[in-house]
Coordinates of C-alpha atoms and ligand atoms in Angstrom, one line a residue:
X173 CA -6.2 0.5 22.4
X174 CA -5.2 2.0 25.7
X175 CA -8.2 2.8 27.9
X176 CA -6.5 5.7 29.7
X177 CA -6.4 8.1 26.9
X178 CA -6.1 11.6 28.3
X179 CA -9.1 13.8 28.6
X180 CA -7.7 16.4 26.4
X181 CA -7.2 13.9 23.5
X182 CA -10.8 12.7 23.9
X183 CA -12.3 16.2 23.7
X184 CA -10.3 18.3 21.5
X185 CA -10.2 18.4 17.8
X186 CA -7.7 21.3 17.2
X187 CA -8.1 21.6 13.5
X188 CA -11.9 21.2 13.3
X189 CA -12.4 23.5 16.3
X190 CA -10.4 26.3 14.9
X191 CA -12.3 25.9 11.5
X192 CA -15.7 26.3 13.3
X193 CA -14.4 29.4 15.3
X194 CA -13.3 31.0 12.0
X195 CA -16.6 30.2 10.4
X196 CA -18.6 31.5 13.4
X197 CA -17.1 35.0 13.1
X198 CA -18.8 35.5 9.8
X199 CA -15.6 36.4 8.2
X200 CA -14.9 38.6 5.2
X201 CA -12.8 36.3 3.1
X202 CA -10.2 38.1 1.0
X203 CA -8.2 34.9 0.7
X204 CA -8.4 31.8 -1.4
X205 CA -10.2 29.5 -2.1
X206 CA -12.1 31.6 -4.7
X207 CA -15.5 30.2 -3.8
X208 CA -15.2 32.2 -0.5
X209 CA -17.3 29.5 1.2
X210 CA -20.4 30.6 -0.7
X211 CA -20.8 28.1 -3.5
X212 CA -23.1 25.0 -3.7
X213 CA -25.6 24.4 -1.0
X214 CA -25.5 20.8 -2.1
X215 CA -21.9 20.4 -0.9
X216 CA -22.1 21.5 2.6
X217 CA -18.5 21.7 3.4
X218 CA -17.7 24.6 1.1
X219 CA -18.1 26.9 4.1
X220 CA -15.3 25.0 5.8
X221 CA -13.1 24.7 3.0
X222 CA -10.4 27.0 4.2
X223 CA -6.7 27.7 3.7
X224 CA -3.7 28.6 5.8
X225 CA -5.2 31.8 7.5
X226 CA -4.0 33.0 10.8
X227 CA -4.8 30.2 13.4
X228 CA -5.2 27.4 11.0
X229 CA -1.6 26.4 10.8
X230 CA 0.4 25.1 7.8
X231 CA 0.7 21.5 6.9
X232 CA 4.2 22.1 5.3
X233 CA 5.5 23.7 8.6
X234 CA 3.0 22.7 11.3
X235 CA 3.5 24.5 14.7
X236 CA -0.2 25.1 15.8
X237 CA -3.4 23.1 15.5
X238 CA -2.1 20.8 12.8
X239 CA 0.9 19.9 14.8
X240 CA -1.3 19.3 17.9
X241 CA -3.7 17.2 15.8
X242 CA -0.8 15.1 14.5
X243 CA 0.5 14.6 18.0
X244 CA -2.9 13.5 19.3
X245 CA -3.1 11.0 16.4
X246 CA 0.4 9.6 17.1
X247 CA -0.7 8.7 20.6
X248 CA -3.8 6.9 19.5
X249 CA -2.1 5.2 16.6
X250 CA 0.9 4.1 18.8
X251 CA 3.5 6.2 16.8
X252 CA 6.2 8.6 18.0
X253 CA 5.3 10.9 15.2
X254 CA 2.3 11.1 12.8
X255 CA 2.1 13.0 9.5
X256 CA -1.3 13.8 8.0
X257 CA -1.5 13.0 4.3
X258 CA -3.9 14.6 1.7
X259 CA -3.0 12.5 -1.2
X260 CA -3.9 9.2 0.2
X261 CA -1.6 6.4 1.2
X262 CA -0.1 6.8 -2.3
X263 CA 1.8 9.9 -1.2
X264 CA 3.0 8.2 2.1
X265 CA 4.4 5.3 0.1
X266 CA 6.2 7.5 -2.3
X267 CA 7.6 9.6 0.5
X268 CA 9.0 6.6 2.3
X269 CA 10.9 5.2 -0.7
X270 CA 12.3 8.6 -1.7
X271 CA 13.4 9.3 1.9
X272 CA 15.3 5.9 2.2
X273 CA 16.7 5.6 -1.3
X274 CA 19.0 7.6 -3.5
X275 CA 19.3 6.8 -7.2
X276 CA 20.9 3.3 -7.5
X277 CA 20.1 2.1 -4.0
X278 CA 18.7 -1.3 -3.4
X279 CA 15.5 -1.8 -1.4
X280 CA 13.9 -5.1 -0.6
X281 CA 10.2 -5.1 -1.5
X282 CA 7.3 -7.5 -1.3
X283 CA 6.4 -8.2 -5.0
X284 CA 2.6 -8.0 -4.5
X285 CA 2.7 -4.1 -3.5
X286 CA 0.3 -1.4 -4.6
X287 CA 1.3 0.3 -7.9
X288 CA 2.2 3.5 -5.8
X289 CA 5.2 1.6 -4.4
X290 CA 6.5 0.7 -8.0
X291 CA 6.0 4.3 -8.8
X292 CA 8.0 5.3 -5.7
X293 CA 10.8 3.2 -7.2
X294 CA 10.6 4.9 -10.5
X295 CA 10.7 8.2 -8.9
X296 CA 13.6 7.3 -6.6
X297 CA 15.4 5.4 -9.4
X298 CA 15.8 2.7 -6.8
X299 CA 16.5 -1.0 -7.5
X300 CA 13.9 -3.4 -6.1
X301 CA 15.0 -6.8 -4.8
X302 CA 11.7 -8.6 -4.8
X303 CA 10.3 -10.8 -2.0
X304 CA 8.0 -13.4 -3.6
X305 CA 4.7 -13.6 -1.7
X306 CA 3.2 -16.8 -0.6
X307 CA 0.3 -17.9 -2.6
X308 CA -2.6 -19.0 -0.2
X309 CA -3.7 -22.5 -1.5
X310 CA -7.2 -22.0 -0.4
X311 CA -8.0 -18.7 -2.2
X312 CA -5.2 -18.6 -4.8
X313 CA -4.5 -15.1 -3.6
X314 CA -1.1 -13.5 -3.0
X315 CA -0.5 -13.0 0.7
X316 CA 2.5 -12.1 2.8
X317 CA 6.2 -13.1 2.8
X318 CA 7.9 -15.9 4.7
X319 CA 10.5 -15.1 7.3
X320 CA 13.2 -17.6 5.7
X321 CA 12.7 -15.8 2.4
X322 CA 13.3 -12.4 3.9
X323 CA 16.4 -13.8 5.9
X324 CA 17.8 -15.1 2.7
X325 CA 17.5 -12.0 0.8
X326 CA 18.7 -9.9 3.6
X327 CA 21.9 -11.8 3.9
X328 CA 22.5 -11.7 0.1
X329 CA 21.8 -7.8 0.1
X330 CA 23.3 -6.4 3.2
X331 CA 23.6 -3.0 1.5
X332 CA 19.7 -2.7 0.9
X333 CA 18.3 0.5 2.3
X334 CA 15.0 -1.0 3.7
X335 CA 12.5 -3.8 3.7
X336 CA 9.1 -2.8 2.4
X337 CA 6.1 -4.8 3.0
X338 CA 2.4 -4.6 2.3
X339 CA 0.3 -5.8 5.1
X340 CA -2.5 -6.9 5.2
X341 CA -3.5 -7.4 1.5
X342 CA -6.8 -6.0 0.2
X343 CA -8.8 -9.0 1.3
X344 CA -7.5 -8.5 4.9
X345 CA -5.1 -11.4 4.9
X346 CA -2.0 -10.5 6.9
X347 CA 1.1 -11.7 8.7
X348 CA 2.2 -11.2 12.1
X349 CA 4.9 -8.6 11.7
X350 CA 6.5 -8.9 15.1
X351 CA 9.1 -11.5 14.0
X352 CA 9.8 -9.7 10.7
X353 CA 10.4 -6.4 12.7
X354 CA 12.8 -8.3 14.9
X355 CA 14.5 -9.7 12.0
X356 CA 15.0 -6.3 10.4
X357 CA 16.2 -4.8 13.8
X358 CA 18.8 -7.5 14.0
X359 CA 19.9 -6.7 10.4
X360 CA 19.9 -2.9 11.2
X361 CA 17.5 -2.2 8.3
X362 CA 14.3 -0.2 8.6
X363 CA 11.0 -2.1 8.1
X364 CA 8.4 0.0 6.3
X365 CA 5.0 -1.1 5.9
X366 CA 2.1 -0.1 3.5
X367 CA -0.7 -0.7 6.0
X368 CA -3.3 1.0 3.7
X369 CA -6.0 -1.6 4.6
X370 CA -5.1 -1.7 8.2
X371 CA -5.9 1.7 9.8
X372 CA -8.2 -0.1 12.3
X373 CA -5.5 -2.5 13.4
X374 CA -4.5 -2.6 17.0
X375 CA -7.5 -0.4 18.1
X376 CA -9.3 -3.4 19.6
X377 CA -7.8 -6.7 21.2
X378 CA -10.1 -8.4 18.6
X379 CA -8.1 -7.0 15.7
X380 CA -4.6 -7.8 14.7
X381 CA -1.8 -5.7 16.0
X382 CA -0.8 -2.7 13.8
X383 CA 2.6 -2.3 12.2
X384 CA 3.6 0.3 14.7
X385 CA 2.8 -2.0 17.6
X386 CA 4.6 -4.8 15.9
X387 CA 7.8 -2.7 15.7
X388 CA 7.9 -1.4 12.2
X389 CA 9.7 2.0 11.7
X390 CA 7.1 3.5 9.5
X391 CA 3.5 2.6 8.4
X392 CA 1.2 4.2 5.9
X393 CA -2.5 3.9 6.7
X394 CA -5.5 4.9 4.6
X395 CA -7.5 6.3 7.4
X396 CA -10.3 6.8 4.7
X397 CA -10.5 3.1 3.9
X398 CA -11.1 1.2 7.0
X399 CA -11.9 4.1 9.6
X400 CA -14.0 7.2 8.8
X401 CA -12.1 10.0 7.4
X402 CA -12.7 11.5 4.0
X403 CA -11.3 9.9 0.8
X404 CA -7.7 10.9 0.2
X405 CA -6.9 11.5 3.9
X406 CA -4.3 9.1 5.2
X407 CA -1.6 9.0 7.9
X408 CA 1.9 8.2 8.0
X409 CA 3.3 7.0 11.3
X410 CA 7.0 6.6 12.2
X411 CA 9.0 5.6 15.4
X412 CA 12.5 5.0 16.2
X413 CA 15.7 6.7 14.7
X414 CA 16.2 4.6 11.6
X415 CA 14.1 7.1 9.2
X416 CA 15.6 10.5 8.6
X417 CA 12.6 12.5 9.6
X418 CA 13.9 15.7 8.6
X419 CA 14.4 14.4 5.0
X420 CA 10.9 12.8 5.2
X421 CA 9.4 16.2 6.2
X422 CA 11.1 17.7 3.2
X423 CA 9.9 15.1 0.8
X424 CA 6.4 15.3 2.0
X425 CA 6.4 19.0 1.2
X426 CA 7.6 18.2 -2.3
X427 CA 4.9 15.6 -2.8
X428 CA 1.9 17.3 -1.1
X429 CA 0.0 20.3 -2.2
X430 CA 0.9 23.5 -0.5
X431 CA -2.8 24.2 -0.3
X432 CA -4.0 21.0 1.5
X433 CA -7.6 20.5 1.9
X434 CA -8.8 21.5 5.4
X435 CA -12.0 19.3 5.2
X436 CA -9.6 16.3 4.7
X437 CA -7.3 17.4 7.5
X438 CA -10.4 17.9 9.8
X439 CA -11.7 14.6 9.0
X440 CA -8.5 13.0 10.2
X441 CA -8.8 15.1 13.4
X442 CA -12.4 14.0 13.9
X443 CA -11.7 10.4 13.2
X444 CA -8.9 10.4 15.8
X445 CA -11.3 11.8 18.4
X446 CA -14.0 9.4 17.6
X447 CA -11.5 6.4 17.8
X448 CA -10.1 7.7 21.1
X449 CA -13.6 8.0 22.6
X450 CA -15.6 5.2 21.0
X451 CA -13.4 3.3 18.6
X452 CA -12.9 0.1 20.5
X453 CA -16.6 -0.3 21.2
X454 CA -17.6 0.7 17.6
X455 CA -15.0 -1.8 16.1
X456 CA -16.2 -4.6 18.3
X457 CA -19.7 -3.8 17.3
X458 CA -18.7 -4.0 13.7
X459 CA -16.8 -7.1 14.1
X460 CA -19.9 -8.7 15.7
X461 CA -22.1 -7.4 12.7
X462 CA -19.5 -9.0 10.4
X463 CA -19.8 -12.4 12.2
X464 CA -23.6 -12.0 11.8
X465 CA -23.1 -11.5 8.0
X466 CA -21.0 -14.6 7.7
X467 CA -23.5 -16.7 9.6
X468 CA -26.3 -15.3 7.4
X469 CA -24.3 -16.2 4.2
X470 CA -23.6 -19.6 5.4
X471 CA -27.2 -20.3 6.2
X472 CA -28.3 -18.9 2.9
X473 CA -28.0 -22.4 1.3
X474 CA -26.2 -21.1 -1.8
X475 CA -24.1 -24.3 -2.1
X476 CA -21.5 -22.9 -4.7
X477 CA -20.7 -19.9 -2.7
X478 CA -18.1 -20.1 0.2
X479 CA -17.1 -17.5 2.7
X480 CA -13.3 -17.3 2.8
X481 CA -11.9 -18.6 6.1
X482 CA -8.5 -18.3 7.6
X483 CA -5.8 -19.7 5.1
X484 CA -2.0 -19.8 5.0
X485 CA -1.2 -16.5 6.7
X486 CA -1.3 -15.2 10.3
X487 CA -4.8 -13.6 10.4
X488 CA -7.9 -12.5 8.4
X489 CA -9.3 -9.1 9.1
X490 CA -12.7 -9.8 10.6
X491 CA -14.1 -6.8 8.7
X492 CA -13.4 -8.2 5.4
X493 CA -15.9 -10.8 4.1
X494 CA -14.9 -12.5 0.8
X495 CA -17.1 -14.7 -1.1
X496 CA -15.7 -17.4 -3.5
X497 CA -17.7 -18.7 -6.5
X498 CA -17.4 -22.3 -7.5
X499 CA -20.0 -22.1 -10.2
X500 CA -19.1 -21.6 -13.9
X501 CA -22.0 -19.3 -14.3
X502 CA -20.7 -16.8 -11.9
X503 CA -17.1 -15.3 -11.9
X504 CA -16.4 -12.7 -9.2
X505 CA -16.9 -9.9 -11.8
X506 CA -20.5 -11.2 -12.7
X507 CA -21.4 -11.8 -9.1
X508 CA -20.4 -8.2 -8.4
X509 CA -22.7 -7.0 -11.1
X510 CA -25.5 -9.2 -9.7
X511 CA -25.2 -7.5 -6.4
X512 CA -25.0 -4.0 -8.0
X513 CA -28.3 -4.6 -9.8
X514 CA -29.9 -4.6 -6.5
X515 CA -27.9 -1.5 -5.4
X516 CA -25.5 -3.4 -3.1
X517 CA -22.0 -2.5 -4.0
X518 CA -19.1 -4.7 -3.0
X519 CA -15.7 -3.4 -2.8
X520 CA -14.0 -5.3 -5.5
X521 CA -14.2 -8.5 -7.7
X522 CA -11.5 -10.7 -9.1
X523 CA -12.0 -13.9 -11.2
X524 CA -13.4 -16.0 -8.3
X525 CA -14.2 -13.6 -5.5
X526 CA -16.2 -10.6 -4.4
X527 CA -15.2 -8.6 -1.3
X528 CA -17.5 -6.8 1.2
X529 CA -15.7 -4.3 3.3
X530 CA -17.4 -3.5 6.6
X531 CA -16.5 -0.8 9.0
X532 CA -17.7 0.9 12.1
X533 CA -20.4 2.7 10.0
X534 CA -21.9 -0.6 8.7
X535 CA -25.4 -1.3 9.9
X536 CA -27.5 -4.4 10.4
X537 CA -29.7 -3.1 7.7
X538 CA -26.8 -3.1 5.3
X539 CA -26.1 -6.7 6.2
X540 CA -29.7 -7.7 5.6
X541 CA -29.6 -6.3 2.2
X542 CA -26.6 -8.5 1.2
X543 CA -28.7 -11.5 2.4
X544 CA -31.8 -10.3 0.3
X545 CA -29.6 -10.4 -2.7
X546 CA -28.1 -13.8 -1.8
X547 CA -31.7 -15.2 -1.7
X548 CA -32.2 -14.4 -5.3
X549 CA -29.2 -16.6 -6.4
X550 CA -29.9 -20.2 -7.4
X551 CA -29.0 -22.6 -4.5
X552 CA -27.3 -25.3 -6.7
X553 CA -25.0 -25.1 -9.7
X554 CA -24.3 -28.1 -12.1
X555 CA -20.5 -27.6 -11.6
X556 CA -19.9 -26.8 -8.1
X557 CA -16.1 -27.2 -8.1
X558 CA -15.4 -25.0 -11.2
X559 CA -12.1 -23.1 -11.3
X560 CA -12.7 -19.9 -13.3
X561 CA -9.2 -19.7 -14.6
X562 CA -7.3 -21.9 -17.1
X563 CA -4.1 -20.2 -16.3
X564 CA -2.4 -19.9 -12.9
X565 CA -0.4 -16.8 -11.9
X566 CA 2.9 -16.4 -10.3
X567 CA 5.0 -13.4 -10.0
X568 CA 8.2 -15.0 -11.3
X569 CA 9.1 -12.9 -14.3
X570 CA 12.5 -12.3 -16.0
X571 CA 13.6 -8.8 -15.0
X572 CA 15.6 -7.2 -17.9
X573 CA 15.5 -3.5 -16.8
X574 CA 14.8 -1.8 -13.5
X575 CA 11.4 0.0 -13.4
X576 CA 12.9 3.4 -13.8
X577 CA 15.2 2.4 -16.7
X578 CA 12.3 0.8 -18.5
X579 CA 10.1 3.8 -17.8
X580 CA 12.5 6.2 -19.6
X581 CA 13.2 4.0 -22.6
X582 CA 11.6 4.4 -26.0
X583 CA 8.7 2.1 -26.5
X584 CA 6.8 0.6 -29.5
X585 CA 3.2 -0.6 -29.7
X586 CA 2.7 -4.4 -30.5
X587 CA -0.5 -6.5 -30.6
X588 CA -0.8 -8.0 -27.2
X589 CA -0.6 -11.6 -28.4
X590 CA 2.7 -10.8 -30.1
X591 CA 4.4 -9.4 -26.9
X592 CA 5.6 -12.9 -25.7
X593 CA 9.5 -12.5 -25.3
X594 CA 9.3 -8.7 -25.4
X595 CA 10.1 -6.5 -22.5
X596 CA 7.1 -4.6 -21.1
X597 CA 7.4 -0.8 -21.3
X598 CA 4.4 -0.2 -19.0
X599 CA 2.8 -1.5 -15.8
X600 CA -0.2 -3.9 -16.1
X601 CA -2.3 -3.5 -13.0
X602 CA -5.8 -4.9 -12.4
X603 CA -7.4 -2.4 -10.4
X604 CA -8.7 -2.8 -7.6
X605 CA -6.6 -4.3 -6.1
X606 CA -3.9 -2.1 -7.8
X607 CA -1.1 -4.7 -7.6
X608 CA 0.9 -4.7 -10.9
X609 CA 1.0 -8.1 -12.4
X610 CA 3.7 -6.8 -14.8
X611 CA 6.1 -4.0 -14.0
X612 CA 7.9 -2.0 -16.6
X613 CA 11.2 -3.9 -17.6
X614 CA 9.8 -7.4 -17.1
X615 CA 9.8 -10.0 -19.9
X616 CA 6.4 -11.0 -21.2
X617 CA 6.0 -14.7 -21.4
X618 CA 3.1 -16.8 -22.6
X619 CA 1.8 -17.7 -19.2
X620 CA 1.3 -14.1 -18.2
X621 CA 0.0 -13.1 -21.7
X622 CA -2.8 -15.6 -21.6
X623 CA -3.6 -14.9 -18.0
X624 CA -4.0 -11.3 -18.5
X625 CA -6.1 -11.8 -21.7
X626 CA -8.3 -14.2 -19.8
X627 CA -8.8 -11.6 -17.0
X628 CA -9.6 -9.0 -19.5
X629 CA -12.1 -11.3 -21.1
X630 CA -13.9 -11.6 -17.7
X631 CA -14.3 -8.0 -17.2
X632 CA -11.2 -7.0 -15.2
X633 CA -10.2 -3.3 -15.4
X634 CA -6.7 -2.4 -15.9
X635 CA -4.6 0.7 -14.7
X636 CA -1.1 1.6 -16.0
X637 CA -1.6 0.3 -19.6
X638 CA -2.0 2.6 -22.6
X639 CA -4.8 0.2 -24.0
X640 CA -7.0 -0.9 -21.2
X641 CA -8.6 -3.5 -23.5
X642 CA -5.2 -5.2 -23.9
X643 CA -5.4 -5.4 -27.6
X644 CA -2.0 -3.8 -27.7
X645 CA 0.9 -3.2 -25.3
X646 CA 3.9 -0.8 -25.2
X647 CA 7.2 -2.9 -25.2
X648 CA 10.7 -1.6 -25.1
X649 CA 12.1 -0.8 -28.4
X650 CA 15.7 -1.6 -29.6
X651 CA 16.8 -3.7 -26.6
Ligands
LIG188 C1 -2.2 -1.8 -0.6 C2 -2.5 -0.5 -1.0 N1 -1.5 0.5 -0.7 C3 -1.8 1.9 -1.0 C4 -3.0 2.2 -1.7 C5 -3.2 3.6 -2.0 O1 -4.0 4.2 -1.1 P1 -4.8 5.6 -1.2 O2 -5.9 5.3 -2.1 O3 -5.1 5.9 0.1 O4 -3.8 6.5 -2.1 C6 -4.0 1.2 -1.9 C7 -5.2 1.6 -2.6 O5 -6.1 0.8 -2.8 C8 -3.7 -0.1 -1.6 O6 -4.6 -1.0 -1.8

């Protein structure tokens, strides 16, 4: 991050300051919200839960403190313009797709995107051209896309409206976006990036560059995930002239509440100030703590547990620590439960892994607690090269209908095991990480059916499905 951030930016928090000024007047509140700032002493921010009263600006038409706070954020996060989001990165992804695509337009999309991107396609009635992700051989996880793949698809689909990537993935595995951004520039097509897991990128030289620094036209960041704003508060950054900003503004007003939460907005304001003043040092400290955690895990002597190291992608976010089990007695899901029994809560599990997310708020005591739990695990396992899955997964499915076409078709319910050969009428999404393994309109085959049943048997939670136990599935009727 630039070290010469202006004094004003460091000191001011336009939204939050105005909220404090309002509260200090002991105002008589004849405006919404109905609690009038008086309810629940247990939730201290009721008093600051405000609305668009005079002086507090309007997210749908910002001209005062919100505009100022967004401008300050744009400077810190290397954007030309920043939009505050109160519906998470979900709303940013939806808005970007609806801005660039009219019904029937093609858009080139990394296949392992968050479900919100697929939902964006359904709402926009856009046609995805999928970019298959690489599968990292070390972890078996889907990571980024390869440049030759993007080149090939761009040359076949010159009419596509944008390239939409998700970078980094949930586990912090990411690609250097500079060459991809250059490629998109040469093809005169905007590069849009879901950077939900990379709000801290570019804020220290020890972190990967952000999508904005790498030349993307738009990036959506969950400020609440890796930085310190409140849950649901995110930012959408844009630069260059490729995106119709006026349309984007209108679409954001369609998707976001006309009564946005001021505590959420203020938390974005406060986070930006903190980052401008102390972010680099705080992030470097967090990276050092993360290295300490990795060292402690490696010294713990639990021989069937590995810390994931750099694989076939450009970089691994140092604030994500992923453990991989090679013992049959512990899947990622059961390992997560083991930690939770000791009140240590990892971010997510899959069949083989658990993920610890560190941030600038992680303390040395937090790290020690992880190691205390590790000490309770057996050092040896009889089968230390066990693979938890019988079935491997690829994203290669036959696409029969576009997601929006399938979404609007009549469906029928079938026993899950009988779905092979049928076309899915719903999305099947292990969550987290929230990446759909089946999109509506894709044909079920035996491999995916068995894989999903196996995941379900291990304790994976599913979104998108009408029957989360996967006993049944909605398939398209009368194809
Ligand atoms: C890659 C990715 N994009 C977008 C989202 C949605 O973000 P939010 O929860 O801020 O709406 C998530 C949520 O986990 C995600 O993993």
